[in-house]
Structure formats: structure tokens, C-alpha cells
Amino acid sequence: MTRTQKQAERSDEHSGNSAKQNGRGTASAVQSVDRAVSVLEILARHGEAGVTEIAEELDVHKSTAFRLLGVLENRGLVAQAKDRGKYYLGAGVLRLAGAAAVRLDISQEGVPVCRELADELGETVNIAVFDDDAAVNIMQARGTASVTAQNWLGRRTPLHATSSGKVLLAHLPPTLREGLLARSLPRFTERTITGATVLRGELEAVIEQGCGVTIEELELGLAAVAAPVRAHDGKVIAAISVSGPVYRMGPDRLPELTKRTVAAGAELSRRMGYGF
């Protein structure tokens, strides 16, 4: 065998070892995720359990179970009763489940409301929810007059420059709302409100009037009106909006669009259990 062939063989062997190591690393990571999910399932089944019990069910060493519980506890997915040494599902699980349930319920109940409103008004109808620092559109229906409208589904839009965003922002807990208002508010058009003081006044009007309106604040030529959607406990969990070009949503038509959007918001809120 020549020197070059030996070098190539060693190179191939090294590459093979690296691939095996990477494969083992990936497999180990997947196994850890699988075990972490199993821990959550064990706690869901038993209500609470200690490290020894969890280790036995997973068939792993107690130190491995303890590490898994530590990671889950740091993320708020499990909590520990210090006096008994037992672990139970944490508030983080409720937060994730609640968010999933809300989106699922709105997605199911919002379809007929959105379609009816879009058919009646001929404009684009969206349902948006609050997500960190933006409004995310989770549902969209288009009316006959908006066949060429852009797709807003899945888009994150700024809270301060959209009708849905203003509704969601206005109904956030005061501390969270003020934290968002303290940030720099980007300008998208000459009409965008970028001052916190002016925006606070706008948000007060949203609460008083029961709706939010934007005219060319996000895009030139675009107008929108939105109304809150409430859960059974009265908490605002989403906003339903109607958007379209300014020439179709002018002062003569805006009052009627607002009235119908607020009514749709009330209907969707009723479907979500509000008012019973």
C-alpha cells in the first residue's frame, strides 16, 4: 500500500469515527428528550412522584432522573414540594396547554364567524393573538372584494401600528403594556404613532369605544378596524379585524364596518363561553 493510500485510509477512518460520534450524540439528545417527555407523562399519571420512583419507571440511574427533573424544573414544567421531596407538573405545562387550547378553540369557533363577516363585507377578515411583542394572525377569510389582497396568515404584525395590535395591547396587564410602550416604536408611514404618550391615549379610546382603528399606519393605502374577543372569564384573548384599501374603508363606510366587526367579536366571544 502506498503512503497516499494509507493517508486516505486514515482519513476515511477518522471521518467514519466522527460520523459515528455525531450519530451517537444525536441519538443521545433524542433519548434525553424522550425521557423528559416520559417524566411529564409519569407526573401527569401519578400526580406527583419522587426521584426514586421516576428513575425506576424510566429504568435509569437516580442521578439521570435527577438531572432530567432539574432541567424541567428550570423551565417551569415541573415543581417540587420541598417538604415531601416529591415532584409535580409545574405552571409551565398549564401555560403551554392553555395557549394551545385557546388557539385551537379560536381556530375552530372562528371559522364561521370570519367567513360570514368576510362574505357580508367583502373585505379581508383576520383573527390575531398576542405573541411576545407582536400580533400574530392565526386565521384569515377573504371577501369577494379582496381577492387580490395580500396574505396575512401567520404574519407577525406590530402592536402599535395595527388595529388588532392596538386592541391586544390595550387589554394587556398594565405592567406588561408599559414595558412594551417603553420600547422604541418603529415608524412605517407618516401616520404611524411612535410616541408612547399619544399611543396611551389611543389605547384608552380603544377600551372606551370597544374597537381599534388604523388608517395607513402600517402601510399606505391600508385601513383596518378590530374588536376584542374574550374568553369565558372576560379576558381578551384575541382580536378580530376587517382590513381593506382606504378608498373602500372611508369615513362614510367605516362606522358600519366598525359596528359589524364589534358584533362579530361579541359573537366569537359568546362562542368562547363569554357571557354565560
PDB file of C-alpha atoms in Angstrom:
ATOM      1  CA  MET A   1       0.000   0.000   0.000  1.00  0.00           C
ATOM      2  CA  THR A   2       1.381   3.396  -0.952  1.00  0.00           C
ATOM      3  CA  ARG A   3       1.783   6.277   1.500  1.00  0.00           C
ATOM      4  CA  THR A   4      -1.013   8.173  -0.200  1.00  0.00           C
ATOM      5  CA  GLN A   5      -3.365   5.172   0.124  1.00  0.00           C
ATOM      6  CA  LYS A   6      -2.552   4.844   3.852  1.00  0.00           C
ATOM      7  CA  GLN A   7      -3.276   8.543   4.401  1.00  0.00           C
ATOM      8  CA  ALA A   8      -6.592   8.202   2.583  1.00  0.00           C
ATOM      9  CA  GLU A   9      -7.471   5.149   4.669  1.00  0.00           C
ATOM     10  CA  ARG A  10      -6.695   7.014   7.907  1.00  0.00           C
ATOM     11  CA  SER A  11      -8.761   9.956   6.679  1.00  0.00           C
ATOM     12  CA  ASP A  12     -11.705   7.683   5.883  1.00  0.00           C
ATOM     13  CA  GLU A  13     -11.404   6.023   9.283  1.00  0.00           C
ATOM     14  CA  HIS A  14     -11.362   9.429  11.020  1.00  0.00           C
ATOM     15  CA  SER A  15     -14.420  10.559   9.055  1.00  0.00           C
ATOM     16  CA  GLY A  16     -16.201   7.352   9.951  1.00  0.00           C
ATOM     17  CA  ASN A  17     -15.425   7.822  13.643  1.00  0.00           C
ATOM     18  CA  SER A  18     -16.676  11.423  13.506  1.00  0.00           C
ATOM     19  CA  ALA A  19     -19.889  10.330  11.836  1.00  0.00           C
ATOM     20  CA  LYS A  20     -20.365   7.635  14.466  1.00  0.00           C
ATOM     21  CA  GLN A  21     -19.729  10.136  17.238  1.00  0.00           C
ATOM     22  CA  ASN A  22     -22.189  12.599  15.723  1.00  0.00           C
ATOM     23  CA  GLY A  23     -24.693   9.808  15.361  1.00  0.00           C
ATOM     24  CA  ARG A  24     -24.262   8.834  18.988  1.00  0.00           C
ATOM     25  CA  GLY A  25     -24.648  12.476  20.034  1.00  0.00           C
ATOM     26  CA  THR A  26     -27.870  12.833  18.079  1.00  0.00           C
ATOM     27  CA  ALA A  27     -29.223   9.581  19.448  1.00  0.00           C
ATOM     28  CA  SER A  28     -28.351  10.657  22.992  1.00  0.00           C
ATOM     29  CA  ALA A  29     -30.120  14.001  22.550  1.00  0.00           C
ATOM     30  CA  VAL A  30     -33.235  12.286  21.195  1.00  0.00           C
ATOM     31  CA  GLN A  31     -33.162   9.834  24.088  1.00  0.00           C
ATOM     32  CA  SER A  32     -32.946  12.704  26.587  1.00  0.00           C
ATOM     33  CA  VAL A  33     -35.953  14.422  25.018  1.00  0.00           C
ATOM     34  CA  ASP A  34     -37.872  11.141  25.066  1.00  0.00           C
ATOM     35  CA  ARG A  35     -37.054  10.626  28.744  1.00  0.00           C
ATOM     36  CA  ALA A  36     -38.014  14.203  29.630  1.00  0.00           C
ATOM     37  CA  VAL A  37     -41.411  13.733  27.979  1.00  0.00           C
ATOM     38  CA  SER A  38     -41.772  10.433  29.824  1.00  0.00           C
ATOM     39  CA  VAL A  39     -41.160  12.245  33.123  1.00  0.00           C
ATOM     40  CA  LEU A  40     -44.022  14.635  32.344  1.00  0.00           C
ATOM     41  CA  GLU A  41     -46.270  11.716  31.470  1.00  0.00           C
ATOM     42  CA  ILE A  42     -45.374   9.935  34.732  1.00  0.00           C
ATOM     43  CA  LEU A  43     -46.235  13.018  36.765  1.00  0.00           C
ATOM     44  CA  ALA A  44     -49.457  13.508  34.820  1.00  0.00           C
ATOM     45  CA  ARG A  45     -50.381   9.909  35.595  1.00  0.00           C
ATOM     46  CA  HIS A  46     -49.468   9.856  39.281  1.00  0.00           C
ATOM     47  CA  GLY A  47     -49.995  13.479  40.262  1.00  0.00           C
ATOM     48  CA  GLU A  48     -46.610  13.539  41.999  1.00  0.00           C
ATOM     49  CA  ALA A  49     -43.582  11.283  42.290  1.00  0.00           C
ATOM     50  CA  GLY A  50     -40.121  11.207  43.821  1.00  0.00           C
ATOM     51  CA  VAL A  51     -36.773  10.817  42.099  1.00  0.00           C
ATOM     52  CA  THR A  52     -36.547   7.125  43.001  1.00  0.00           C
ATOM     53  CA  GLU A  53     -39.994   6.350  41.603  1.00  0.00           C
ATOM     54  CA  ILE A  54     -39.293   8.220  38.376  1.00  0.00           C
ATOM     55  CA  ALA A  55     -35.896   6.539  37.963  1.00  0.00           C
ATOM     56  CA  GLU A  56     -37.475   3.126  38.381  1.00  0.00           C
ATOM     57  CA  GLU A  57     -40.185   3.797  35.806  1.00  0.00           C
ATOM     58  CA  LEU A  58     -37.640   5.133  33.334  1.00  0.00           C
ATOM     59  CA  ASP A  59     -35.220   2.326  34.181  1.00  0.00           C
ATOM     60  CA  VAL A  60     -32.361   4.800  34.652  1.00  0.00           C
ATOM     61  CA  HIS A  61     -29.995   5.734  37.479  1.00  0.00           C
ATOM     62  CA  LYS A  62     -31.308   8.187  40.076  1.00  0.00           C
ATOM     63  CA  SER A  63     -28.696  10.748  39.001  1.00  0.00           C
ATOM     64  CA  THR A  64     -30.098  10.701  35.449  1.00  0.00           C
ATOM     65  CA  ALA A  65     -33.644  11.184  36.711  1.00  0.00           C
ATOM     66  CA  PHE A  66     -32.464  13.998  38.959  1.00  0.00           C
ATOM     67  CA  ARG A  67     -30.788  15.793  36.033  1.00  0.00           C
ATOM     68  CA  LEU A  68     -33.926  15.485  33.909  1.00  0.00           C
ATOM     69  CA  LEU A  69     -36.070  16.859  36.707  1.00  0.00           C
ATOM     70  CA  GLY A  70     -33.604  19.730  37.201  1.00  0.00           C
ATOM     71  CA  VAL A  71     -33.890  20.806  33.562  1.00  0.00           C
ATOM     72  CA  LEU A  72     -37.678  20.568  33.611  1.00  0.00           C
ATOM     73  CA  GLU A  73     -37.840  22.478  36.885  1.00  0.00           C
ATOM     74  CA  ASN A  74     -35.668  25.276  35.488  1.00  0.00           C
ATOM     75  CA  ARG A  75     -38.147  25.646  32.623  1.00  0.00           C
ATOM     76  CA  GLY A  76     -41.130  25.689  34.978  1.00  0.00           C
ATOM     77  CA  LEU A  77     -42.520  22.421  33.615  1.00  0.00           C
ATOM     78  CA  VAL A  78     -42.209  20.631  36.962  1.00  0.00           C
ATOM     79  CA  ALA A  79     -42.110  21.878  40.535  1.00  0.00           C
ATOM     80  CA  GLN A  80     -41.014  20.285  43.799  1.00  0.00           C
ATOM     81  CA  ALA A  81     -42.842  20.037  47.079  1.00  0.00           C
ATOM     82  CA  LYS A  82     -39.831  20.733  49.317  1.00  0.00           C
ATOM     83  CA  ASP A  83     -41.413  19.225  52.434  1.00  0.00           C
ATOM     84  CA  ARG A  84     -42.062  15.857  50.762  1.00  0.00           C
ATOM     85  CA  GLY A  85     -39.363  15.723  48.116  1.00  0.00           C
ATOM     86  CA  LYS A  86     -41.996  14.949  45.506  1.00  0.00           C
ATOM     87  CA  TYR A  87     -42.248  16.495  42.058  1.00  0.00           C
ATOM     88  CA  TYR A  88     -45.434  17.522  40.248  1.00  0.00           C
ATOM     89  CA  LEU A  89     -46.343  19.261  36.979  1.00  0.00           C
ATOM     90  CA  GLY A  90     -45.496  22.950  37.073  1.00  0.00           C
ATOM     91  CA  ALA A  91     -47.286  26.070  35.896  1.00  0.00           C
ATOM     92  CA  GLY A  92     -45.290  25.992  32.661  1.00  0.00           C
ATOM     93  CA  VAL A  93     -47.292  22.996  31.489  1.00  0.00           C
ATOM     94  CA  LEU A  94     -50.531  24.838  32.185  1.00  0.00           C
ATOM     95  CA  ARG A  95     -49.229  27.846  30.260  1.00  0.00           C
ATOM     96  CA  LEU A  96     -48.391  25.739  27.209  1.00  0.00           C
ATOM     97  CA  ALA A  97     -51.638  23.781  27.401  1.00  0.00           C
ATOM     98  CA  GLY A  98     -53.671  26.951  27.860  1.00  0.00           C
ATOM     99  CA  ALA A  99     -52.061  28.644  24.866  1.00  0.00           C
ATOM    100  CA  ALA A 100     -52.648  25.585  22.703  1.00  0.00           C
ATOM    101  CA  ALA A 101     -56.258  25.246  23.856  1.00  0.00           C
ATOM    102  CA  VAL A 102     -57.034  28.904  23.219  1.00  0.00           C
ATOM    103  CA  ARG A 103     -55.623  28.801  19.690  1.00  0.00           C
ATOM    104  CA  LEU A 104     -57.331  25.524  18.945  1.00  0.00           C
ATOM    105  CA  ASP A 105     -60.701  26.749  20.215  1.00  0.00           C
ATOM    106  CA  ILE A 106     -60.462  30.040  18.342  1.00  0.00           C
ATOM    107  CA  SER A 107     -59.408  28.227  15.193  1.00  0.00           C
ATOM    108  CA  GLN A 108     -62.479  26.023  15.434  1.00  0.00           C
ATOM    109  CA  GLU A 109     -65.025  28.591  16.551  1.00  0.00           C
ATOM    110  CA  GLY A 110     -63.644  31.449  14.482  1.00  0.00           C
ATOM    111  CA  VAL A 111     -64.100  29.871  11.063  1.00  0.00           C
ATOM    112  CA  PRO A 112     -67.854  30.500  10.618  1.00  0.00           C
ATOM    113  CA  VAL A 113     -67.617  33.961  12.188  1.00  0.00           C
ATOM    114  CA  CYS A 114     -64.766  35.032   9.908  1.00  0.00           C
ATOM    115  CA  ARG A 115     -66.352  33.626   6.777  1.00  0.00           C
ATOM    116  CA  GLU A 116     -69.720  35.221   7.468  1.00  0.00           C
ATOM    117  CA  LEU A 117     -68.145  38.613   8.142  1.00  0.00           C
ATOM    118  CA  ALA A 118     -65.921  38.411   5.044  1.00  0.00           C
ATOM    119  CA  ASP A 119     -68.882  37.399   2.865  1.00  0.00           C
ATOM    120  CA  GLU A 120     -71.037  40.183   4.242  1.00  0.00           C
ATOM    121  CA  LEU A 121     -68.469  42.990   3.979  1.00  0.00           C
ATOM    122  CA  GLY A 122     -66.440  41.739   1.047  1.00  0.00           C
ATOM    123  CA  GLU A 123     -63.168  42.535   2.833  1.00  0.00           C
ATOM    124  CA  THR A 124     -60.358  40.548   4.455  1.00  0.00           C
ATOM    125  CA  VAL A 125     -61.078  39.305   7.981  1.00  0.00           C
ATOM    126  CA  ASN A 126     -58.331  38.167  10.364  1.00  0.00           C
ATOM    127  CA  ILE A 127     -58.099  36.819  13.877  1.00  0.00           C
ATOM    128  CA  ALA A 128     -54.903  37.730  15.717  1.00  0.00           C
ATOM    129  CA  VAL A 129     -53.469  36.750  19.096  1.00  0.00           C
ATOM    130  CA  PHE A 130     -50.779  38.337  21.248  1.00  0.00           C
ATOM    131  CA  ASP A 131     -47.367  36.688  20.960  1.00  0.00           C
ATOM    132  CA  ASP A 132     -44.464  38.174  22.943  1.00  0.00           C
ATOM    133  CA  ASP A 133     -44.281  41.634  21.343  1.00  0.00           C
ATOM    134  CA  ALA A 134     -46.461  41.295  18.247  1.00  0.00           C
ATOM    135  CA  ALA A 135     -49.878  40.356  16.950  1.00  0.00           C
ATOM    136  CA  VAL A 136     -49.896  37.048  15.065  1.00  0.00           C
ATOM    137  CA  ASN A 137     -52.660  36.344  12.568  1.00  0.00           C
ATOM    138  CA  ILE A 138     -53.896  32.775  13.075  1.00  0.00           C
ATOM    139  CA  MET A 139     -56.927  32.845  10.776  1.00  0.00           C
ATOM    140  CA  GLN A 140     -57.967  34.678   7.641  1.00  0.00           C
ATOM    141  CA  ALA A 141     -61.017  34.820   5.399  1.00  0.00           C
ATOM    142  CA  ARG A 142     -61.275  36.861   2.228  1.00  0.00           C
ATOM    143  CA  GLY A 143     -64.363  38.566   0.869  1.00  0.00           C
ATOM    144  CA  THR A 144     -65.277  38.996  -2.770  1.00  0.00           C
ATOM    145  CA  ALA A 145     -63.736  42.451  -2.980  1.00  0.00           C
ATOM    146  CA  SER A 146     -60.375  41.295  -1.590  1.00  0.00           C
ATOM    147  CA  VAL A 147     -59.410  38.528  -3.997  1.00  0.00           C
ATOM    148  CA  THR A 148     -56.089  40.231  -4.739  1.00  0.00           C
ATOM    149  CA  ALA A 149     -55.349  41.143  -1.111  1.00  0.00           C
ATOM    150  CA  GLN A 150     -52.108  40.016   0.445  1.00  0.00           C
ATOM    151  CA  ASN A 151     -51.961  37.018   2.719  1.00  0.00           C
ATOM    152  CA  TRP A 152     -51.709  37.994   6.407  1.00  0.00           C
ATOM    153  CA  LEU A 153     -51.998  34.457   7.765  1.00  0.00           C
ATOM    154  CA  GLY A 154     -49.123  33.602  10.084  1.00  0.00           C
ATOM    155  CA  ARG A 155     -47.614  37.070   9.894  1.00  0.00           C
ATOM    156  CA  ARG A 156     -46.348  38.874  12.976  1.00  0.00           C
ATOM    157  CA  THR A 157     -47.513  42.480  12.846  1.00  0.00           C
ATOM    158  CA  PRO A 158     -46.588  45.394  15.138  1.00  0.00           C
ATOM    159  CA  LEU A 159     -48.899  46.088  18.058  1.00  0.00           C
ATOM    160  CA  HIS A 160     -48.764  49.878  17.811  1.00  0.00           C
ATOM    161  CA  ALA A 161     -49.469  50.136  14.076  1.00  0.00           C
ATOM    162  CA  THR A 162     -52.317  47.676  13.516  1.00  0.00           C
ATOM    163  CA  SER A 163     -55.939  47.658  14.633  1.00  0.00           C
ATOM    164  CA  SER A 164     -55.664  44.152  16.120  1.00  0.00           C
ATOM    165  CA  GLY A 165     -52.412  45.074  17.797  1.00  0.00           C
ATOM    166  CA  LYS A 166     -53.955  48.115  19.453  1.00  0.00           C
ATOM    167  CA  VAL A 167     -56.839  46.030  20.791  1.00  0.00           C
ATOM    168  CA  LEU A 168     -54.484  43.402  22.194  1.00  0.00           C
ATOM    169  CA  LEU A 169     -52.091  45.999  23.584  1.00  0.00           C
ATOM    170  CA  ALA A 170     -54.891  47.977  25.236  1.00  0.00           C
ATOM    171  CA  HIS A 171     -56.054  44.923  27.178  1.00  0.00           C
ATOM    172  CA  LEU A 172     -52.671  43.665  28.377  1.00  0.00           C
ATOM    173  CA  PRO A 173     -51.832  43.814  32.105  1.00  0.00           C
ATOM    174  CA  PRO A 174     -50.568  47.360  32.864  1.00  0.00           C
ATOM    175  CA  THR A 175     -47.009  46.308  33.727  1.00  0.00           C
ATOM    176  CA  LEU A 176     -46.590  44.337  30.513  1.00  0.00           C
ATOM    177  CA  ARG A 177     -48.224  47.068  28.432  1.00  0.00           C
ATOM    178  CA  GLU A 178     -45.980  49.776  29.887  1.00  0.00           C
ATOM    179  CA  GLY A 179     -42.917  47.638  29.277  1.00  0.00           C
ATOM    180  CA  LEU A 180     -43.822  47.391  25.595  1.00  0.00           C
ATOM    181  CA  LEU A 181     -44.595  51.106  25.360  1.00  0.00           C
ATOM    182  CA  ALA A 182     -41.189  51.902  26.838  1.00  0.00           C
ATOM    183  CA  ARG A 183     -39.509  50.340  23.808  1.00  0.00           C
ATOM    184  CA  SER A 184     -38.692  52.203  20.624  1.00  0.00           C
ATOM    185  CA  LEU A 185     -41.743  52.175  18.367  1.00  0.00           C
ATOM    186  CA  PRO A 186     -40.719  51.934  14.696  1.00  0.00           C
ATOM    187  CA  ARG A 187     -42.294  54.180  12.094  1.00  0.00           C
ATOM    188  CA  PHE A 188     -43.795  52.563   9.000  1.00  0.00           C
ATOM    189  CA  THR A 189     -45.594  55.544   7.447  1.00  0.00           C
ATOM    190  CA  GLU A 190     -46.098  59.206   8.257  1.00  0.00           C
ATOM    191  CA  ARG A 191     -49.256  58.224  10.132  1.00  0.00           C
ATOM    192  CA  THR A 192     -47.596  55.675  12.441  1.00  0.00           C
ATOM    193  CA  ILE A 193     -47.876  56.611  16.115  1.00  0.00           C
ATOM    194  CA  THR A 194     -44.405  56.367  17.625  1.00  0.00           C
ATOM    195  CA  GLY A 195     -44.864  58.380  20.827  1.00  0.00           C
ATOM    196  CA  ALA A 196     -45.833  56.458  23.968  1.00  0.00           C
ATOM    197  CA  THR A 197     -47.956  59.305  25.360  1.00  0.00           C
ATOM    198  CA  VAL A 198     -50.051  59.637  22.205  1.00  0.00           C
ATOM    199  CA  LEU A 199     -50.367  55.865  21.938  1.00  0.00           C
ATOM    200  CA  ARG A 200     -51.600  55.605  25.538  1.00  0.00           C
ATOM    201  CA  GLY A 201     -54.413  58.000  24.644  1.00  0.00           C
ATOM    202  CA  GLU A 202     -55.203  55.861  21.616  1.00  0.00           C
ATOM    203  CA  LEU A 203     -55.358  52.729  23.764  1.00  0.00           C
ATOM    204  CA  GLU A 204     -57.717  54.408  26.232  1.00  0.00           C
ATOM    205  CA  ALA A 205     -60.010  55.203  23.308  1.00  0.00           C
ATOM    206  CA  VAL A 206     -59.832  51.567  22.204  1.00  0.00           C
ATOM    207  CA  ILE A 207     -61.126  50.440  25.604  1.00  0.00           C
ATOM    208  CA  GLU A 208     -63.826  53.126  25.751  1.00  0.00           C
ATOM    209  CA  GLN A 209     -65.089  52.554  22.216  1.00  0.00           C
ATOM    210  CA  GLY A 210     -64.641  48.783  22.155  1.00  0.00           C
ATOM    211  CA  CYS A 211     -62.632  48.799  18.941  1.00  0.00           C
ATOM    212  CA  GLY A 212     -59.342  49.832  17.378  1.00  0.00           C
ATOM    213  CA  VAL A 213     -58.882  51.636  14.069  1.00  0.00           C
ATOM    214  CA  THR A 214     -55.819  52.248  11.922  1.00  0.00           C
ATOM    215  CA  ILE A 215     -55.658  54.254   8.709  1.00  0.00           C
ATOM    216  CA  GLU A 216     -52.403  53.974   6.769  1.00  0.00           C
ATOM    217  CA  GLU A 217     -50.387  53.429   9.961  1.00  0.00           C
ATOM    218  CA  LEU A 218     -48.766  50.180   8.788  1.00  0.00           C
ATOM    219  CA  GLU A 219     -48.989  50.542   5.021  1.00  0.00           C
ATOM    220  CA  LEU A 220     -50.042  53.398   2.765  1.00  0.00           C
ATOM    221  CA  GLY A 221     -53.498  52.808   1.366  1.00  0.00           C
ATOM    222  CA  LEU A 222     -54.447  50.236   4.025  1.00  0.00           C
ATOM    223  CA  ALA A 223     -57.149  50.722   6.669  1.00  0.00           C
ATOM    224  CA  ALA A 224     -58.426  48.335   9.327  1.00  0.00           C
ATOM    225  CA  VAL A 225     -60.793  48.081  12.275  1.00  0.00           C
ATOM    226  CA  ALA A 226     -60.629  45.456  15.044  1.00  0.00           C
ATOM    227  CA  ALA A 227     -62.647  44.340  18.051  1.00  0.00           C
ATOM    228  CA  PRO A 228     -61.720  42.238  21.079  1.00  0.00           C
ATOM    229  CA  VAL A 229     -62.516  38.556  21.521  1.00  0.00           C
ATOM    230  CA  ARG A 230     -62.992  37.450  25.119  1.00  0.00           C
ATOM    231  CA  ALA A 231     -62.716  34.101  26.883  1.00  0.00           C
ATOM    232  CA  HIS A 232     -65.271  32.808  29.380  1.00  0.00           C
ATOM    233  CA  ASP A 233     -63.598  34.797  32.173  1.00  0.00           C
ATOM    234  CA  GLY A 234     -63.769  38.076  30.252  1.00  0.00           C
ATOM    235  CA  LYS A 235     -60.062  38.155  29.423  1.00  0.00           C
ATOM    236  CA  VAL A 236     -59.263  39.419  25.927  1.00  0.00           C
ATOM    237  CA  ILE A 237     -57.574  36.528  24.143  1.00  0.00           C
ATOM    238  CA  ALA A 238     -57.681  37.705  20.524  1.00  0.00           C
ATOM    239  CA  ALA A 239     -58.806  40.412  18.142  1.00  0.00           C
ATOM    240  CA  ILE A 240     -60.922  40.076  15.016  1.00  0.00           C
ATOM    241  CA  SER A 241     -60.281  42.636  12.296  1.00  0.00           C
ATOM    242  CA  VAL A 242     -61.512  43.782   8.921  1.00  0.00           C
ATOM    243  CA  SER A 243     -58.969  45.346   6.585  1.00  0.00           C
ATOM    244  CA  GLY A 244     -59.030  46.777   3.103  1.00  0.00           C
ATOM    245  CA  PRO A 245     -57.978  49.725   0.957  1.00  0.00           C
ATOM    246  CA  VAL A 246     -58.687  53.209   2.277  1.00  0.00           C
ATOM    247  CA  TYR A 247     -60.908  54.067  -0.683  1.00  0.00           C
ATOM    248  CA  ARG A 248     -63.289  51.243   0.363  1.00  0.00           C
ATOM    249  CA  MET A 249     -62.997  51.950   4.090  1.00  0.00           C
ATOM    250  CA  GLY A 250     -63.506  55.706   4.142  1.00  0.00           C
ATOM    251  CA  PRO A 251     -65.433  57.857   6.660  1.00  0.00           C
ATOM    252  CA  ASP A 252     -68.774  57.071   5.023  1.00  0.00           C
ATOM    253  CA  ARG A 253     -68.385  53.288   5.416  1.00  0.00           C
ATOM    254  CA  LEU A 254     -66.151  52.992   8.485  1.00  0.00           C
ATOM    255  CA  PRO A 255     -68.964  53.306  11.082  1.00  0.00           C
ATOM    256  CA  GLU A 256     -70.840  50.365   9.589  1.00  0.00           C
ATOM    257  CA  LEU A 257     -67.664  48.289   9.286  1.00  0.00           C
ATOM    258  CA  THR A 258     -66.891  49.040  12.920  1.00  0.00           C
ATOM    259  CA  LYS A 259     -70.389  48.082  14.037  1.00  0.00           C
ATOM    260  CA  ARG A 260     -70.247  44.746  12.213  1.00  0.00           C
ATOM    261  CA  THR A 261     -66.724  43.962  13.437  1.00  0.00           C
ATOM    262  CA  VAL A 262     -67.677  44.643  17.062  1.00  0.00           C
ATOM    263  CA  ALA A 263     -70.729  42.412  16.624  1.00  0.00           C
ATOM    264  CA  ALA A 264     -68.543  39.648  15.184  1.00  0.00           C
ATOM    265  CA  GLY A 265     -66.178  39.999  18.126  1.00  0.00           C
ATOM    266  CA  ALA A 266     -69.102  39.650  20.501  1.00  0.00           C
ATOM    267  CA  GLU A 267     -70.369  36.574  18.651  1.00  0.00           C
ATOM    268  CA  LEU A 268     -66.962  34.892  18.739  1.00  0.00           C
ATOM    269  CA  SER A 269     -66.659  35.786  22.422  1.00  0.00           C
ATOM    270  CA  ARG A 270     -70.015  34.115  23.019  1.00  0.00           C
ATOM    271  CA  ARG A 271     -68.775  31.015  21.232  1.00  0.00           C
ATOM    272  CA  MET A 272     -65.729  31.052  23.505  1.00  0.00           C
ATOM    273  CA  GLY A 273     -68.009  30.995  26.559  1.00  0.00           C
ATOM    274  CA  TYR A 274     -68.159  34.686  27.455  1.00  0.00           C
ATOM    275  CA  GLY A 275     -71.458  35.922  28.862  1.00  0.00           C
ATOM    276  CA  PHE A 276     -72.706  32.577  30.173  1.00  0.00           C
TER     277      PHE A 276
END
